[in-house]
Amino acid sequence: MTDFLYYPGFEIEDDEWLKFALLYMRKVHTIVPYEADYYLSTKHKNLKDSTNLLESYRPSYEEGEKSTYDAIDIIQSLINKPNRNLDILGEVNILDFWRQGQNQDTELFNTKFSPEFVRFCNEYGLCHETYNGIKIPKQLALIYMSVFAHNIGDHRGMSVITDTKEQRRISKINNKAWKYNPGFEDLKAMKKIMKLEIPVNLKEIPLEAIIKLRNKESFQTKLNAFHLSLGTFTSTPGMKLTESNCKEIVGNLNGSILDLVSDITGFTTSTAVTALGVALVFSNDGSNFELAKEILGFGVTASGAFQVYEKFYNVRNKYLAARYITDLRKLGKNHVR
């Protein structure tokens, strides 16, 4: 899976979305200029320090410069033909609304744009300058951040995501918002999977419980294996991770251990714990103990064990991926009221 770039703000706004990210995503980059570190909330800082989910993306001058000219083109077209996007921007005189000082309430930091953007906004009376940069109407800020984030995503090969409904609506104005987003379908499918596997609303599960689960080394191993298994699934010709096939994915992962057990029982001639069992328990510092417990109930001879040994390594990632789903179920059951 590609890395994810979050926008429009410095930090994830929606708690339920944050919990989803903690349970599923390996890394989320948030766009935070160096000078904005001071403005990050205590919650965000603590989360960044206590988990491996968040990473601050420091935008370059070149990314701000390119986004300046792209955004100017879009905003100029809105000013010239305001009626074209009434369903998105609202049935008001957009230019008059944007020019009113009380509506210029959203701050953009200097690092995100070039001086040309300030000149353009000043020319139309769309901004006033601040210590950190400029304040512009929220709609303009969302348009600009859509352009900015998608340019970075294009440049860095990241999937661009947001948890803000208004941002998703405004992004329809930006043609780039429909591109450079390879992980979008994956996210929708995973949300569907979680709704199937977690029997409660994520809102009901304390953030602390999810952080505790994420920070377990065993969960990290399973999470990585899950992503590898999804990568294998989506790399198969004609197969894509979508909301409609999420049951098939879970079934495929859960069936992996049964495939292995089936192979093992085909070689069974005694109930002795043989070479395979010993190898499973002691390989990788004992990290395969869970899997060993599941299959050692079936008899395995030494000759059979070695024939199955290679098969084990091929399904181990799928097994761990299935255990990831099991962890989600347990998390939900622990918080059913």
Coordinates of C-alpha atoms in Angstrom, one line a residue:
M1 CA 0.0 0.0 0.0
T2 CA 1.2 3.5 -0.7
D3 CA 1.7 6.1 1.9
F4 CA -1.2 8.4 2.8
L5 CA -1.1 12.2 2.9
Y6 CA -3.8 13.8 5.0
Y7 CA -5.3 17.3 4.4
P8 CA -6.5 20.0 4.9
G9 CA -5.4 20.6 8.5
F10 CA -2.3 19.9 10.5
E11 CA -3.9 17.0 12.3
I12 CA -6.7 14.5 11.9
E13 CA -10.0 16.1 13.0
D14 CA -12.4 13.2 13.2
D15 CA -11.9 10.9 16.1
E16 CA -13.6 7.9 14.5
W17 CA -11.5 8.4 11.4
L18 CA -8.4 8.6 13.6
K19 CA -9.3 5.3 15.2
F20 CA -9.7 3.7 11.8
A21 CA -6.3 5.0 10.8
L22 CA -4.7 3.5 14.0
L23 CA -6.2 0.1 13.3
Y24 CA -5.5 -0.1 9.6
M25 CA -2.9 2.3 8.3
R26 CA 0.8 1.9 8.7
K27 CA 1.7 5.6 8.2
V28 CA -0.2 8.8 7.7
H29 CA 1.6 12.0 6.8
T30 CA 0.1 15.3 7.8
I31 CA 1.2 18.6 6.1
V32 CA 2.9 20.5 8.9
P33 CA 5.4 23.3 8.0
Y34 CA 8.2 23.6 10.6
E35 CA 6.8 26.9 11.9
A36 CA 3.5 25.2 12.6
D37 CA 4.8 22.7 15.2
Y38 CA 4.0 25.2 17.9
Y39 CA 0.3 25.1 17.0
L40 CA -0.1 21.3 17.2
S41 CA -2.5 20.1 19.9
T42 CA -1.3 18.2 22.9
K43 CA -3.4 15.2 21.7
H44 CA -1.6 15.2 18.3
K45 CA 1.8 15.5 19.9
N46 CA 1.1 12.7 22.3
L47 CA -0.2 10.4 19.6
K48 CA 2.8 11.2 17.4
D49 CA 5.2 10.3 20.3
S50 CA 3.3 7.2 21.5
T51 CA 2.6 5.5 18.1
N52 CA 4.2 5.0 14.7
L53 CA 1.1 6.2 12.8
L54 CA 1.8 10.0 12.3
E55 CA 4.6 11.7 10.5
S56 CA 4.9 15.4 9.7
Y57 CA 5.3 16.2 6.0
R58 CA 7.4 19.3 5.5
P59 CA 6.3 20.9 2.2
S60 CA 9.0 22.3 -0.2
Y61 CA 9.1 25.8 -1.8
E62 CA 8.7 24.1 -5.2
E63 CA 5.5 22.4 -4.1
G64 CA 4.1 25.7 -2.9
E65 CA 5.1 27.5 -6.0
K66 CA 3.5 25.0 -8.4
S67 CA 0.4 24.9 -6.2
T68 CA 0.2 28.7 -6.3
Y69 CA -0.2 28.9 -10.1
D70 CA -2.5 25.9 -10.3
A71 CA -4.8 27.4 -7.6
I72 CA -4.8 30.8 -9.2
D73 CA -6.0 29.2 -12.5
I74 CA -8.9 27.5 -10.6
I75 CA -9.9 30.5 -8.5
Q76 CA -9.7 32.9 -11.5
S77 CA -12.1 30.6 -13.4
L78 CA -14.5 30.7 -10.5
I79 CA -14.4 34.5 -10.4
N80 CA -14.9 34.7 -14.1
K81 CA -17.8 32.1 -14.2
P82 CA -19.2 31.9 -10.7
N83 CA -22.5 30.2 -11.8
R84 CA -20.7 27.1 -13.0
N85 CA -20.3 25.8 -9.4
L86 CA -23.4 27.0 -7.6
D87 CA -24.1 23.5 -6.3
I88 CA -20.7 23.4 -4.6
L89 CA -20.1 27.0 -3.5
G90 CA -23.6 28.1 -2.8
E91 CA -26.0 30.5 -4.5
V92 CA -24.4 33.7 -3.4
N93 CA -22.2 36.3 -5.0
I94 CA -19.0 34.5 -4.4
L95 CA -16.7 37.4 -5.0
D96 CA -18.6 39.7 -2.7
F97 CA -18.7 37.0 0.0
W98 CA -15.0 36.3 -0.2
R99 CA -14.1 40.0 0.0
Q100 CA -15.9 40.5 3.3
G101 CA -13.2 40.6 6.0
Q102 CA -15.3 38.6 8.5
N103 CA -15.4 35.7 6.0
Q104 CA -11.6 35.7 5.7
D105 CA -11.2 33.4 8.7
T106 CA -8.9 30.6 7.7
E107 CA -5.1 31.0 7.9
L108 CA -2.6 29.6 5.4
F109 CA 1.1 29.5 6.4
N110 CA 3.7 31.2 4.1
T111 CA 5.4 27.8 3.5
K112 CA 2.4 26.6 1.5
F113 CA 2.4 29.2 -1.3
S114 CA 4.6 31.6 -3.2
P115 CA 4.4 35.5 -3.0
E116 CA 2.4 35.4 -6.2
F117 CA -0.6 33.9 -4.4
V118 CA -0.6 36.8 -1.9
R119 CA -0.5 39.3 -4.8
F120 CA -3.3 37.6 -6.6
C121 CA -5.5 37.5 -3.4
N122 CA -4.7 41.2 -2.6
E123 CA -5.6 42.2 -6.1
Y124 CA -9.2 40.9 -5.6
G125 CA -9.4 41.8 -1.9
L126 CA -9.6 38.1 -0.9
C127 CA -7.1 38.1 2.0
H128 CA -5.5 40.0 4.8
E129 CA -1.9 39.2 5.9
T130 CA -1.0 37.7 9.3
Y131 CA 2.2 36.9 11.2
N132 CA 2.2 33.4 9.8
G133 CA 0.9 34.1 6.3
I134 CA -2.5 35.1 5.1
K135 CA -6.2 34.6 6.1
I136 CA -8.6 33.8 3.4
P137 CA -12.2 32.6 3.2
K138 CA -12.6 28.9 4.2
Q139 CA -13.8 27.9 0.8
L140 CA -10.7 29.4 -0.8
A141 CA -8.5 27.7 1.8
L142 CA -10.1 24.3 1.0
I143 CA -9.6 24.8 -2.7
Y144 CA -6.0 25.7 -2.2
M145 CA -5.3 22.8 0.1
S146 CA -6.9 20.4 -2.3
V147 CA -4.5 21.6 -5.0
F148 CA -1.6 21.6 -2.7
A149 CA -2.2 18.1 -1.3
H150 CA -2.8 16.5 -4.7
N151 CA 0.3 18.2 -6.1
I152 CA 2.4 16.7 -3.2
G153 CA 0.7 13.3 -3.7
D154 CA 1.5 13.4 -7.4
H155 CA 5.1 14.4 -6.7
R156 CA 5.7 12.0 -3.8
G157 CA 3.6 9.0 -5.0
M158 CA 1.2 9.3 -2.0
S159 CA -2.6 8.7 -1.8
V160 CA -4.4 11.8 -0.7
I161 CA -7.1 11.5 1.9
T162 CA -9.3 13.8 4.0
D163 CA -11.9 13.2 6.8
T164 CA -13.7 16.5 6.2
K165 CA -17.0 16.3 4.2
E166 CA -16.8 19.9 3.1
Q167 CA -13.3 19.4 1.8
R168 CA -14.4 16.4 -0.2
R169 CA -17.2 18.5 -1.7
I170 CA -14.9 21.5 -2.5
S171 CA -12.3 19.2 -4.0
K172 CA -14.7 18.4 -6.9
I173 CA -13.6 21.8 -8.3
N174 CA -10.0 20.5 -8.6
N175 CA -9.6 18.1 -11.5
K176 CA -6.5 16.6 -9.9
A177 CA -8.7 15.4 -7.0
W178 CA -9.8 12.6 -9.2
K179 CA -6.3 11.4 -9.9
Y180 CA -3.2 10.1 -8.0
N181 CA -5.3 8.3 -5.4
P182 CA -4.5 4.6 -5.6
G183 CA -5.4 3.9 -2.0
F184 CA -8.9 5.4 -2.0
E185 CA -10.8 2.1 -2.9
D186 CA -8.7 0.2 -0.4
L187 CA -9.8 2.6 2.3
K188 CA -13.5 2.3 1.5
A189 CA -13.2 -1.5 1.4
M190 CA -11.4 -1.6 4.7
K191 CA -14.0 0.5 6.4
K192 CA -16.6 -2.0 5.1
I193 CA -14.5 -4.9 6.5
M194 CA -14.2 -3.2 9.9
K195 CA -18.0 -2.7 10.0
L196 CA -18.4 -6.4 9.4
E197 CA -15.8 -7.5 11.9
I198 CA -16.1 -5.0 14.8
P199 CA -19.6 -5.4 16.3
V200 CA -19.7 -1.9 17.7
N201 CA -19.3 1.6 16.4
L202 CA -15.7 2.8 16.6
K203 CA -17.0 5.8 18.6
E204 CA -17.7 3.4 21.4
I205 CA -14.2 2.1 21.7
P206 CA -11.8 4.3 23.8
L207 CA -8.9 5.8 21.8
E208 CA -6.6 4.5 24.6
A209 CA -7.7 0.9 23.9
I210 CA -7.0 1.2 20.2
I211 CA -3.5 2.8 20.9
K212 CA -2.7 0.0 23.3
L213 CA -3.6 -2.6 20.7
R214 CA -1.7 -0.9 17.9
N215 CA 1.5 -0.6 20.0
K216 CA 1.6 -4.4 20.6
E217 CA 4.5 -5.9 18.6
S218 CA 2.3 -8.8 17.6
F219 CA -0.4 -6.5 16.2
Q220 CA 2.2 -4.6 14.2
T221 CA 3.4 -7.9 12.7
K222 CA -0.2 -8.9 11.8
L223 CA -0.9 -5.5 10.4
N224 CA 2.1 -5.6 8.1
A225 CA 1.2 -9.2 7.0
F226 CA -2.3 -8.0 6.3
H227 CA -1.1 -5.3 4.0
L228 CA 1.2 -7.8 2.3
S229 CA -1.7 -10.2 1.7
L230 CA -3.9 -7.4 0.4
G231 CA -1.0 -6.4 -1.9
T232 CA -0.9 -10.0 -3.2
F233 CA -4.6 -10.0 -3.7
T234 CA -4.7 -6.7 -5.6
S235 CA -1.7 -7.6 -7.8
T236 CA -3.7 -10.6 -9.2
P237 CA -4.9 -9.7 -12.7
G238 CA -8.5 -8.5 -12.6
M239 CA -8.7 -8.4 -8.8
K240 CA -9.2 -5.1 -7.0
L241 CA -9.9 -4.3 -3.4
T242 CA -13.5 -3.0 -3.3
E243 CA -16.3 -2.7 -0.9
S244 CA -18.2 -5.5 -2.7
N245 CA -15.5 -8.1 -2.4
C246 CA -14.4 -7.5 1.2
K247 CA -16.1 -10.8 2.4
E248 CA -14.2 -12.7 -0.2
I249 CA -10.9 -11.2 1.1
V250 CA -11.6 -12.1 4.7
G251 CA -12.7 -15.6 3.6
N252 CA -9.5 -16.0 1.6
L253 CA -7.3 -15.0 4.6
N254 CA -9.2 -17.1 7.1
G255 CA -9.0 -20.1 4.8
S256 CA -5.2 -19.9 4.6
I257 CA -4.6 -21.8 7.8
L258 CA -7.1 -24.5 6.7
D259 CA -5.2 -25.0 3.5
L260 CA -2.0 -25.6 5.5
V261 CA -3.7 -28.0 8.0
S262 CA -5.2 -29.9 5.1
D263 CA -1.7 -30.4 3.6
I264 CA -0.3 -31.4 6.9
T265 CA -3.0 -34.0 7.7
G266 CA -2.4 -35.5 4.2
F267 CA 1.0 -36.6 5.4
T268 CA -0.1 -37.8 8.9
T269 CA 1.1 -41.3 9.9
S270 CA 1.6 -40.7 13.7
T271 CA 0.8 -38.1 16.3
A272 CA 4.4 -37.4 17.2
V273 CA 5.6 -33.8 17.5
T274 CA 8.2 -33.7 14.8
A275 CA 10.6 -31.4 12.9
L276 CA 7.9 -29.0 11.7
G277 CA 6.5 -28.4 15.2
V278 CA 10.0 -27.7 16.6
A279 CA 10.8 -25.4 13.7
L280 CA 7.5 -23.5 14.1
V281 CA 8.0 -22.9 17.8
F282 CA 11.6 -21.9 17.7
S283 CA 12.0 -20.1 14.4
N284 CA 11.8 -16.3 14.4
D285 CA 12.4 -16.1 18.2
G286 CA 9.2 -18.1 18.8
S287 CA 6.9 -15.7 17.0
N288 CA 5.2 -18.7 15.3
F289 CA 4.0 -20.2 18.5
E290 CA 0.3 -19.3 17.9
L291 CA 0.4 -21.0 14.5
A292 CA 2.2 -24.0 16.0
K293 CA -0.5 -24.5 18.6
E294 CA -3.2 -24.6 15.9
I295 CA -1.5 -27.2 13.7
L296 CA 0.4 -29.4 16.2
G297 CA -2.9 -31.1 17.2
F298 CA -2.5 -32.9 13.9
G299 CA 0.1 -35.6 13.6
V300 CA 3.1 -34.9 11.4
T301 CA 5.9 -37.2 10.5
A302 CA 9.4 -35.9 9.9
S303 CA 9.2 -36.6 6.2
G304 CA 5.8 -35.0 5.9
A305 CA 7.0 -32.0 8.0
F306 CA 9.7 -31.1 5.6
Q307 CA 7.4 -31.3 2.6
V308 CA 5.0 -28.9 4.4
Y309 CA 7.7 -26.6 5.7
E310 CA 8.0 -24.6 2.5
K311 CA 4.2 -24.3 2.3
F312 CA 4.2 -22.8 5.8
Y313 CA 6.3 -19.8 4.8
N314 CA 4.0 -19.2 1.9
V315 CA 0.9 -19.0 4.0
R316 CA 2.4 -17.5 7.2
N317 CA 1.6 -13.9 6.0
K318 CA -2.0 -14.9 5.2
Y319 CA -2.3 -16.6 8.6
L320 CA -1.1 -13.5 10.4
A321 CA -3.4 -11.3 8.3
A322 CA -6.3 -13.5 9.4
R323 CA -5.2 -13.0 13.0
Y324 CA -5.3 -9.3 12.4
I325 CA -9.0 -9.7 11.6
T326 CA -9.4 -11.7 14.7
D327 CA -7.8 -8.9 16.8
L328 CA -10.4 -6.5 15.3
R329 CA -13.2 -8.8 16.4
K330 CA -11.8 -9.2 19.9
L331 CA -11.4 -5.4 20.2
G332 CA -15.1 -4.9 19.3
K333 CA -16.4 -7.7 21.6
N334 CA -14.5 -6.2 24.5
H335 CA -16.5 -3.1 24.2
V336 CA -20.0 -4.4 23.4
R337 CA -22.4 -3.0 26.0

